[in-house]
Amino acid sequence: MLAPAVILMTLFLITPFILSFWTAMTNQPLVPRPTPVRFVGMANFVRILTDDLFWTSLWNVTRFTVWVLPVQCGFAFLTALILNQKMPLRGLFRGMFFLPAITSMVVVCVIWGTLFQYPSGPLNQIVGFVSGGRIQPIDWMGNPDWAMFSIVLLSAWQAYGFQMIIYLAGLQGISEELYDAARIDGAGLWGRFWHVTMPGLRPTHVFVLVITTIQAFKLYTQVAILTQGGPKSSTETVVHYMVRAGFEEQKLGYASAVSVILFLIVLVIALVQRRLMRRFDV
Amino acid sequence: MANLSIDKVRKYYGAHEVIHSISLDIADGEFVTLVGPSGCGKSTLLRMIAGLEGISDGEIRIGDRVVNNVQPKERDIAMVFQNYALYPHMTVAENMSFALKLKGENKATIAKRVQEAASILALEPYLDRLPKQLSGGQRQRVAMGRAIVRSPQVFLFDEPLSNLDAKLRVQMRSEIKDLHQRLKTTTVYVTHDQVEAMTMADKIVVMKGGNVEQVGRPLELYDRPANLFVATFIGSPSMNLFKGTVTATGFATADGVLPLPAGSHGAAATYGIRPEHLTIADDGFPVEVVVLEPTGAETQVIGRFGQQQLVAVLRDRVDYKPGDIIRLKPDLGCVHLFGQDERHL
C-alpha cells in the first residue's frame, strides 16, 4: 500500500536532500572539471557563516519577512472580511482580488518596475500629486533605503490573494449559529468579531502566518528580476545568494551548503508552528 | 415569564413571501411546538421571534411589549440551536456566563446563576471543560444551561435534538419537558419530528408553505385533523387514505367498497383511517400482505387493497406470509372523511 508513496518520496525528496547534504561537504563545481571532487567536510559551512554577505542576505530576508507579514496578511484578512459580507457582485470581486495571485511574478515585476520608475514613473507622480510636490521623487529601486520596501510592496500585492482565499475559507467555516447565539447573548459587532470570528480563525491565522513566513524566506524572483540584490546588497536574499554561488560562480558544493542552512531555518519555523498549533489548541 | 403574541406576521425575501400573515397566541408558561416539513417557515418564524430575522409586516409582542424593532439581546429571550452553537474556545462555565458578563452582571451573581443552572442540568462536573470534550447530549445540556442562566421570559428551541442519536433524543426529550415543568417558562420549540411535537407540547402549530394549517392540543390534532395535510403529518405510520365517493353501500373506491359510519357526509372524496384503527375481522375488506414488520409490542402489516397500499398496526402477534389474504375492518368511530377541498368533513 505504502510502497508507491515511499518510492516516490525516496526518489524525489529524500535522495536529493541527502545528495545536497553530501554535495554541501564537497567542492563540487557546476561544470565537471578534470580535477577530482574533494570532500571538504564543514569547510563550506564555515565559509558561509564567516561571509558578511551571507549575514546581510539573512538580515535582509528577516527584514523583508517582518515587513511583508503584517502588510500581506493584514490586507488579506481585511479583504476577506469585506468579501465575506453579503454584497452584490461578490463573486466577481473575489475573482478580481485574487487575480494578482495567479499572475506570473515576472509580469508583476515588469508592471511594478514601470510603476516604480525614477523620477517620473506613475507612483512618483501620485506621491508628488498627493503631497502637493512636497515629497521629491523617490528612487524606489535605486535607493538602498527604499529598495527592500519596494520589494515588500509589490510582493504583498502579488501574493495576498492566496492568503485572502484561505481567510475566506476560514471565515466560511465559522458557523452562522455562533453569530446568532452571540447576538442573542448581547454581543455587538465588535463583540462578535472578538468572541466569534477571531477564536474561530485561530488555526487559519497560525497557518497563514507560517506559510507566509516560509514563502518570505524563499524570496528570490522579485530580487532577481528587479534589483539583482542591489543597490549595495540592500536586497540580497539567501536564495539569491545561493543561486549566484551555484550558477554564476559555479560553486555547487557551496550553494548546496547554503540550501542546507535555508532548510534548517525553514525547519525551525515549521517546528515553532507545530508548537504554536498545540499551544493554541488547533 | 410572559405570553407571546404573533399578529398577522409576514416575511418577504425580495418579492417572495415565505410567511403568510400568521397569527398565534401563546399563553404564559405554555410549551408550543412549531412543526412541519422542511421549508415550511417554522425556523424563520422562530428567528423572527428571536429578532434574528426582520419582520416584513405584522407585530410580535412579548408580554405587552411590541418587539418588532427590539434587538435580540433586549427581547429577554434565550435560544437553543440545532448545532448547540457553543463557543468552542470557552469552557462550559464561560459559555454559560457569557451573556451575563456582556450584560455587566457582577461576578458573584454570575457564579451563583451558573451554579444554579449547572445543578439543574447536572453539569457541575463539566464546568471547566471545553465543548469539544463533551458528548452530544452534554453539549445540548450546556446550550440549555446557557439559556437558563439568563432567566428569560421566553425559551426558543430550534430543532435542538436533531443531531442526537435516537436513544439520546428520547432521553433529552423528556429532560426538556421535565425542565419546562419545573421552570414553567413560555417555550417555543421548532421540530420537523411529529413524535417530538406530540410528546412534548401543550399546543402544536402545524405549518406548511408559510401558512398555519392547524393549531391545537396534540390529541386534538390526532383525533380531528383539520385537513389532509395535518391528517397525514400527525401520526406514525401515517393515515391510510383512499379516494372515492360515498354510495349507499359504503365508500366506493376503484379497488372496492369500504364501510362507512352511519350518517356520513355525502360529499366525501377521501376516506382516511389510521393504521392503528384497523383490526382483523372476518367481515373486513380483503388485503394482500406485502411485508410484515414485527416490533415486539405490535406488528405493522404493509398490505395491498386492490392496487392501493395500506398499513395496519396490529396489537397481536401475527404470523402471515407475503401473498396471504387477510381481512381488515376499520373502527367506524375513527374514520375520517375529507371533501374535495381536502378539508375534514
XYZ file of C-alpha atoms in Angstrom:
627
model
C 0.000 0.000 0.000
C 2.646 2.460 1.057
C 5.230 1.358 -1.492
C 4.433 3.857 -4.296
C 4.490 6.781 -1.885
C 7.678 5.573 -0.238
C 9.403 5.054 -3.605
C 8.385 8.487 -4.900
C 9.321 10.229 -1.656
C 12.681 8.469 -1.621
C 13.357 9.293 -5.255
C 12.280 12.912 -5.316
C 12.630 14.140 -1.743
C 14.906 12.090 0.454
C 17.600 11.243 -2.114
C 18.003 14.823 -3.415
C 18.142 16.050 0.173
C 20.837 13.552 1.161
C 22.689 14.311 -2.093
C 22.600 18.045 -1.430
C 23.792 17.456 2.105
C 26.617 15.368 0.710
C 27.390 17.884 -2.035
C 27.477 20.605 0.622
C 30.526 18.864 2.097
C 32.439 18.746 -1.205
C 33.971 21.262 -3.584
C 31.703 20.061 -6.425
C 31.690 22.590 -9.294
C 28.692 23.155 -11.595
C 30.566 22.010 -14.699
C 32.735 18.899 -14.131
C 36.469 19.607 -14.109
C 39.399 17.259 -14.743
C 40.445 17.504 -11.082
C 38.544 15.093 -8.827
C 35.822 16.365 -6.454
C 37.218 16.608 -2.903
C 35.478 16.056 0.402
C 35.896 19.287 2.340
C 33.890 18.494 5.481
C 32.327 21.542 7.103
C 34.545 23.996 5.225
C 31.701 25.313 3.057
C 29.554 25.953 6.112
C 32.391 27.741 7.885
C 32.982 29.940 4.835
C 29.275 30.774 4.566
C 28.954 31.622 8.219
C 32.003 33.884 8.056
C 30.820 35.615 4.864
C 29.385 39.052 5.635
C 27.249 38.945 2.501
C 25.506 35.800 3.758
C 24.631 37.525 7.037
C 23.475 40.586 5.117
C 21.224 38.392 2.979
C 19.842 36.656 6.067
C 19.213 40.017 7.728
C 17.519 41.234 4.542
C 15.085 38.313 4.319
C 14.331 38.693 8.022
C 13.634 42.375 7.447
C 11.529 41.501 4.401
C 9.571 38.907 6.403
C 8.906 41.271 9.303
C 7.585 43.909 6.903
C 5.690 41.722 4.480
C 3.863 39.652 7.143
C 1.649 42.416 8.580
C 1.162 44.136 5.214
C 0.283 40.999 3.245
C -1.642 39.076 5.918
C -3.343 42.190 7.236
C -4.526 43.208 3.798
C -5.594 39.634 3.014
C -7.570 39.439 6.284
C -9.240 42.782 5.710
C -10.287 41.957 2.144
C -11.526 38.539 3.238
C -13.650 40.151 5.973
C -15.153 42.565 3.460
C -15.662 39.974 0.727
C -17.323 37.621 3.198
C -20.200 40.071 3.644
C -23.334 39.734 1.583
C -22.973 42.192 -1.293
C -23.790 42.375 -4.968
C -21.157 41.019 -7.382
C -19.295 39.374 -4.517
C -18.029 36.515 -6.694
C -16.673 38.960 -9.258
C -14.842 40.951 -6.571
C -13.376 37.796 -5.073
C -12.069 36.843 -8.510
C -10.663 40.302 -9.126
C -8.885 40.452 -5.791
C -7.436 37.004 -6.381
C -6.164 37.883 -9.858
C -2.653 39.074 -8.851
C -2.011 35.751 -7.121
C -2.367 33.858 -10.384
C -0.394 36.384 -12.395
C 3.202 35.407 -13.121
C 5.691 37.122 -10.830
C 7.716 38.096 -13.900
C 4.756 40.014 -15.307
C 4.076 41.597 -11.919
C 7.719 42.686 -11.689
C 7.613 44.264 -15.147
C 4.417 46.166 -14.255
C 5.734 47.359 -10.891
C 9.116 48.112 -12.463
C 7.265 50.580 -14.674
C 5.279 51.976 -11.747
C 8.496 52.440 -9.743
C 10.356 54.318 -12.498
C 12.538 57.178 -11.314
C 11.991 60.090 -11.386
C 8.728 60.300 -13.306
C 7.032 56.904 -13.003
C 3.325 56.738 -12.124
C 3.982 56.045 -8.435
C 6.238 59.077 -8.073
C 3.690 61.201 -9.876
C 0.972 60.068 -7.473
C 3.214 60.750 -4.453
C 4.062 64.159 -5.873
C 0.422 64.956 -6.561
C -0.859 63.796 -3.174
C 1.889 65.632 -1.281
C 1.430 68.733 -3.408
C 5.026 68.489 -4.596
C 6.481 68.487 -1.069
C 7.849 64.937 -1.396
C 10.588 64.700 -4.005
C 10.520 61.744 -6.437
C 11.761 58.576 -4.752
C 14.263 56.250 -6.380
C 12.279 53.186 -5.340
C 14.660 50.615 -6.752
C 17.934 52.536 -6.735
C 17.968 53.857 -3.190
C 19.210 51.291 -0.615
C 16.819 52.752 1.961
C 13.804 52.230 -0.275
C 14.633 49.145 -2.383
C 13.524 46.498 0.124
C 10.378 48.445 0.979
C 9.512 48.496 -2.728
C 10.027 44.749 -2.970
C 7.753 44.316 0.069
C 5.059 46.411 -1.570
C 4.955 44.506 -4.831
C 5.347 41.094 -3.150
C 2.463 41.736 -0.783
C 0.309 42.961 -3.679
C 1.101 39.934 -5.778
C 0.628 37.267 -3.092
C -2.098 38.474 -0.699
C -4.852 36.878 -2.817
C -3.770 33.431 -1.738
C -3.961 34.298 1.960
C -7.260 36.053 1.296
C -8.740 32.828 -0.088
C -7.533 30.890 2.957
C -9.041 33.512 5.277
C -12.299 33.388 3.296
C -12.398 29.620 3.703
C -11.704 30.062 7.425
C -14.481 32.639 7.765
C -16.941 30.432 5.937
C -16.056 27.600 8.296
C -17.404 29.557 11.269
C -20.984 28.516 11.943
C -23.633 31.210 11.432
C -25.325 29.850 14.539
C -22.426 31.133 16.650
C -23.044 34.656 15.393
C -26.767 34.262 16.080
C -26.055 32.953 19.575
C -23.680 35.860 20.204
C -26.303 38.365 19.034
C -28.839 36.896 21.433
C -26.212 36.872 24.194
C -25.819 40.586 23.627
C -22.590 40.866 21.646
C -22.386 43.818 19.253
C -20.424 43.960 16.022
C -17.088 44.243 17.810
C -18.077 41.607 20.392
C -18.964 39.150 17.663
C -15.692 39.840 15.865
C -13.669 39.399 19.040
C -15.529 36.452 20.578
C -16.599 34.503 17.489
C -14.567 35.473 14.413
C -11.111 35.741 15.983
C -11.263 32.493 18.016
C -12.790 30.741 15.007
C -9.859 31.838 12.862
C -7.089 30.752 15.228
C -5.962 27.792 13.112
C -6.230 29.918 9.967
C -4.103 32.691 11.491
C -1.375 30.262 12.513
C -1.411 28.560 9.117
C -1.334 31.821 7.168
C 1.468 33.272 9.274
C 3.577 30.158 8.890
C 3.211 29.729 5.136
C 3.771 33.441 4.575
C 6.913 33.339 6.696
C 8.279 30.343 4.803
C 7.427 31.957 1.456
C 9.077 35.176 2.565
C 12.291 33.403 3.499
C 12.453 31.996 -0.032
C 12.311 35.478 -1.628
C 14.080 35.335 -4.989
C 12.208 36.115 -8.222
C 11.417 39.767 -7.499
C 15.015 40.422 -6.465
C 16.494 38.549 -9.442
C 14.358 40.498 -11.904
C 14.297 43.963 -10.397
C 17.401 44.605 -8.299
C 19.776 41.626 -8.588
C 20.425 42.011 -4.876
C 21.359 45.672 -5.115
C 21.693 48.514 -4.539
C 24.621 47.944 -2.179
C 23.338 44.457 -1.338
C 20.287 46.005 0.296
C 18.000 43.437 -1.342
C 20.348 40.465 -1.380
C 18.462 37.380 -0.107
C 19.541 33.910 0.958
C 18.112 32.207 -2.141
C 19.557 34.853 -4.458
C 22.911 34.437 -2.722
C 22.634 30.660 -3.184
C 21.708 30.837 -6.880
C 24.577 33.231 -7.571
C 27.032 30.946 -5.802
C 25.764 27.904 -7.696
C 25.165 29.237 -11.183
C 27.264 32.393 -11.568
C 30.265 31.382 -9.506
C 29.593 27.725 -10.375
C 30.307 26.532 -6.796
C 27.694 23.819 -6.486
C 29.067 22.470 -3.198
C 28.967 25.911 -1.622
C 25.429 26.588 -2.928
C 24.286 23.239 -1.559
C 25.604 24.222 1.856
C 23.532 27.434 1.679
C 20.471 25.363 0.757
C 21.041 23.105 3.770
C 21.187 26.179 6.030
C 17.988 27.546 4.460
C 16.377 24.163 5.016
C 17.316 24.270 8.690
C 15.848 27.768 9.043
C 12.576 26.668 7.448
C 12.597 23.541 9.619
C 12.867 25.679 12.754
C 9.928 27.811 11.567
C 7.886 24.659 10.930
C 8.705 23.326 14.399
C 7.727 26.615 16.016
C 4.493 26.382 14.034
C 3.769 22.944 15.476
C 4.372 24.250 18.977
C 2.092 27.225 18.319
C -0.612 24.988 16.880
C -0.559 22.855 20.026
C -0.375 25.843 22.336
C -3.392 27.438 20.683
C -5.167 24.122 20.672
C -5.776 23.972 16.938
C -42.281 34.700 32.052
C -44.671 36.231 29.598
C -47.206 35.470 26.946
C -46.208 35.767 23.323
C -48.421 37.124 20.645
C -47.879 36.931 16.909
C -50.245 39.106 14.955
C -50.610 38.902 11.151
C -46.885 38.444 10.719
C -45.464 38.253 7.217
C -41.968 37.727 5.885
C -40.781 38.534 2.401
C -37.427 37.717 0.825
C -37.478 40.184 -2.031
C -40.843 39.656 -3.690
C -41.088 36.101 -2.412
C -43.415 35.727 0.570
C -42.279 32.940 2.910
C -44.562 33.616 5.895
C -48.167 34.424 5.009
C -49.889 36.511 7.652
C -49.559 34.195 10.635
C -51.360 34.945 13.885
C -50.748 32.964 17.030
C -51.237 33.451 20.761
C -49.027 31.632 23.190
C -50.047 31.808 26.836
C -47.697 32.452 29.707
C -45.871 29.215 30.602
C -47.162 27.315 27.589
C -45.000 24.854 25.632
C -45.743 25.271 21.941
C -44.141 23.343 19.104
C -43.988 24.589 15.551
C -43.937 21.522 13.360
C -43.908 20.978 9.640
C -41.828 19.699 6.759
C -38.556 21.373 5.637
C -39.111 24.804 4.154
C -42.491 25.365 5.832
C -41.239 28.531 7.536
C -41.155 27.261 11.121
C -37.494 28.173 11.723
C -37.970 31.538 10.012
C -40.900 32.296 12.328
C -38.804 31.306 15.349
C -35.935 33.508 14.169
C -38.381 36.370 13.753
C -39.474 35.902 17.371
C -35.794 35.881 18.377
C -35.063 39.017 16.384
C -32.564 37.287 14.112
C -34.822 37.932 11.117
C -36.686 41.134 10.395
C -40.495 41.240 10.306
C -41.874 42.458 6.960
C -45.387 43.086 8.247
C -47.466 42.489 11.364
C -46.499 42.565 15.011
C -44.793 40.340 17.566
C -45.395 41.076 21.249
C -43.577 39.560 24.204
C -45.636 40.346 27.261
C -47.163 43.718 26.478
C -44.191 44.983 24.530
C -44.079 45.105 20.744
C -40.615 43.785 19.862
C -40.562 44.275 16.076
C -37.666 46.706 16.280
C -36.069 45.488 19.503
C -32.576 43.967 19.299
C -32.368 40.202 20.077
C -30.417 40.852 23.287
C -33.153 43.169 24.546
C -36.074 40.853 23.839
C -35.474 38.877 27.021
C -35.414 35.575 25.189
C -32.910 32.717 25.073
C -32.404 30.350 22.203
C -31.062 26.814 21.883
C -29.718 25.977 18.451
C -29.615 22.801 16.399
C -25.809 22.582 16.463
C -25.644 23.826 20.065
C -23.725 26.978 18.999
C -21.362 26.743 21.959
C -18.298 28.993 21.780
C -15.573 26.411 21.150
C -12.782 28.308 22.920
C -14.778 28.865 26.109
C -15.306 26.383 28.925
C -18.785 25.248 29.893
C -18.892 27.829 32.702
C -17.675 30.603 30.386
C -20.220 29.641 27.751
C -22.991 29.788 30.305
C -21.871 33.073 31.799
C -21.081 34.909 28.551
C -24.416 36.702 28.221
C -24.390 37.775 31.884
C -20.830 39.062 31.514
C -21.789 41.134 28.479
C -24.716 42.458 30.466
C -22.269 43.631 33.120
C -23.546 41.457 35.980
C -21.185 41.208 38.933
C -19.028 38.146 39.398
C -20.849 36.802 42.444
C -24.240 36.899 40.703
C -22.799 35.240 37.599
C -21.173 32.461 39.643
C -24.409 31.874 41.557
C -26.594 31.734 38.446
C -24.171 29.422 36.620
C -24.022 27.168 39.654
C -27.810 27.015 39.851
C -28.199 26.212 36.168
C -25.434 23.623 36.346
C -27.110 21.892 39.250
C -30.495 21.848 37.472
C -28.870 20.202 34.453
C -26.339 18.030 36.327
C -23.484 19.856 34.651
C -21.383 20.598 37.758
C -18.612 18.092 36.933
C -18.133 19.601 33.474
C -17.930 23.320 34.222
C -14.217 23.545 33.428
C -14.358 21.504 30.254
C -14.348 22.745 26.693
C -17.337 21.877 24.478
C -15.235 19.504 22.379
C -14.575 17.402 25.484
C -18.304 16.740 25.912
C -20.715 14.283 24.312
C -23.604 15.467 22.130
C -26.133 15.189 24.942
C -23.897 17.078 27.377
C -23.350 19.843 24.811
C -27.079 20.154 24.364
C -27.462 20.465 28.125
C -24.825 23.215 28.179
C -26.760 25.016 25.445
C -29.841 24.779 27.636
C -27.805 25.920 30.635
C -26.743 28.968 28.705
C -30.414 29.720 28.130
C -31.440 29.074 31.728
C -28.844 31.351 33.383
C -30.434 34.338 31.730
C -33.870 33.536 33.235
C -35.547 34.757 30.067
C -39.236 35.368 29.514
C -39.311 33.011 26.537
C -37.226 29.977 25.574
C -36.782 29.314 21.879
C -35.608 25.919 20.657
C -34.602 25.382 17.023
C -34.616 21.633 16.323
C -32.353 21.039 19.317
C -32.422 17.249 19.186
C -31.931 16.531 15.511
C -28.182 15.954 15.873
C -28.540 13.334 18.584
C -28.904 9.601 18.125
C -32.338 8.050 18.549
C -31.862 6.864 22.138
C -30.397 10.141 23.375
C -33.115 12.052 21.580
C -35.794 10.266 23.579
C -33.884 10.916 26.806
C -33.306 14.610 26.068
C -36.928 14.969 25.025
C -38.085 14.037 28.489
C -35.352 16.180 30.073
C -36.565 19.254 28.194
C -40.159 18.512 29.107
C -39.193 17.997 32.733
C -37.228 21.264 32.679
C -40.238 23.100 31.338
C -42.458 21.627 34.020
C -40.049 22.866 36.679
C -39.259 26.316 35.276
C -42.632 26.978 33.616
C -41.069 29.365 31.126
C -43.006 30.085 27.951
C -41.387 27.910 25.280
C -41.498 27.829 21.501
C -39.973 24.664 20.107
C -39.355 24.029 16.417
C -39.122 20.495 15.105
C -39.840 18.526 11.950
C -40.408 15.405 14.020
C -44.094 14.972 14.750
C -43.394 12.469 17.549
C -41.325 15.135 19.320
C -44.133 17.622 18.795
C -46.821 15.232 20.059
C -44.956 14.124 23.158
C -43.673 17.485 24.361
C -46.144 20.181 23.508
C -49.117 21.705 25.267
C -50.068 23.076 21.875
C -48.937 22.171 18.379
C -48.829 24.529 15.436
C -48.698 22.606 12.147
C -47.185 24.663 9.348
C -46.918 24.180 5.603
C -45.641 26.539 2.933
C -45.547 29.539 5.283
C -49.130 29.017 6.483
C -50.541 27.628 9.703
C -52.578 24.536 8.847
C -53.916 23.845 12.318
C -53.317 24.817 15.939
C -54.411 22.569 18.773
C -53.574 20.213 21.594
C -51.657 17.120 20.440
C -54.563 14.700 20.724
C -56.952 17.172 19.130
C -54.749 17.185 16.063
C -54.571 13.431 16.097
C -58.290 12.875 16.623
C -59.599 15.643 14.463
C -57.133 16.847 11.854
C -58.388 19.930 10.025
C -57.277 18.753 6.612
C -55.497 16.042 4.666
C -52.044 17.539 5.288
C -52.407 17.519 9.082
C -54.022 14.080 8.912
C -51.008 12.579 7.163
C -48.380 14.639 9.007
C -49.526 13.802 12.527
C -49.359 10.128 13.472
C -46.813 7.483 12.631
C -47.198 5.437 10.464
C -49.304 7.974 8.688
C -53.031 7.731 7.981
C -54.210 5.466 5.123
C -56.102 7.459 2.503
C -58.447 6.235 -0.216
C -60.031 8.280 -2.973
C -63.622 7.551 -3.919
C -67.276 8.528 -3.439
C -69.979 7.896 -0.878
C -72.588 5.390 -2.067
C -75.498 3.566 -0.433
C -73.296 0.517 0.310
C -70.280 2.399 1.660
C -67.304 4.367 0.352
C -66.695 3.168 -3.193
C -63.072 3.248 -4.338
C -61.542 1.907 -7.552
C -60.357 -1.099 -5.534
C -63.537 -1.952 -3.645
C -66.026 -0.669 -1.102
C -65.046 0.446 2.429
C -67.556 0.525 5.299
C -68.810 3.954 6.406
C -70.278 5.076 9.712
C -73.997 5.866 9.628
C -74.929 9.359 8.511
C -71.687 10.056 6.685
C -71.345 13.228 4.688
C -72.228 12.616 1.066
C -69.605 14.980 -0.327
C -66.639 12.994 0.969
C -63.896 12.486 -1.636
C -61.181 10.956 0.558
C -61.544 8.281 3.196
C -58.918 8.180 5.952
C -58.242 5.558 8.563
C -55.226 5.410 10.880
C -53.199 2.157 10.794
C -53.910 1.535 14.490
C -57.655 1.719 13.854
C -57.690 -1.341 11.614
C -58.306 -4.763 13.162
C -58.501 -8.317 11.880
C -62.137 -9.375 11.384
C -63.920 -11.923 9.231
C -66.307 -9.285 7.869
C -63.451 -6.933 6.943
C -62.246 -5.969 3.476
C -59.590 -8.179 1.810
C -55.952 -7.120 1.949
C -52.961 -8.915 0.452
C -49.972 -8.996 2.819
C -46.789 -7.500 1.282
C -44.427 -7.044 4.216
C -44.684 -7.834 7.921
C -42.747 -5.698 10.426
C -42.927 -7.081 13.970
C -41.568 -4.688 16.640
C -42.435 -6.839 19.645
C -45.145 -4.663 21.138
C -47.038 -4.522 17.878
C -46.871 -5.679 14.275
C -47.022 -3.448 11.255
C -48.647 -5.059 8.235
C -47.942 -3.401 4.921
C -50.505 -4.702 2.511
C -52.412 -4.030 -0.681
C -56.100 -3.317 -1.023
C -56.537 -3.769 -4.780
C -53.860 -1.502 -6.215
C -53.713 0.704 -3.129
C -51.006 0.226 -0.494
C -52.027 0.483 3.138
C -50.549 -0.042 6.593
C -52.173 -1.640 9.603
C -50.754 -1.738 13.124
C -51.913 -4.822 14.971
C -51.548 -5.280 18.722
C -51.453 -9.063 18.409
C -48.536 -11.127 17.236
C -49.434 -12.480 13.834
C -47.716 -14.864 11.505
C -48.612 -14.040 7.939
C -46.591 -14.598 4.815
C -46.318 -12.265 1.847
C -49.194 -13.059 -0.510
C -51.616 -14.136 2.272
C -55.040 -12.538 2.106
C -56.219 -11.130 5.438
C -59.407 -9.254 6.268
C -59.188 -5.849 7.948
C -62.011 -3.882 9.478
C -61.866 -0.173 10.270
C -63.082 1.137 13.613
C -66.018 3.109 12.245
C -65.804 5.679 15.015
C -62.323 6.601 13.842
C -62.970 7.017 10.122
C -62.047 10.460 8.753
C -63.719 11.869 5.690
C -62.339 14.739 3.655
C -64.021 16.831 0.982
C -62.784 17.842 -2.474
C -61.050 20.837 -0.881
C -59.096 18.428 1.362
C -60.792 19.782 4.494
C -62.120 17.441 7.178
C -65.867 16.951 6.957
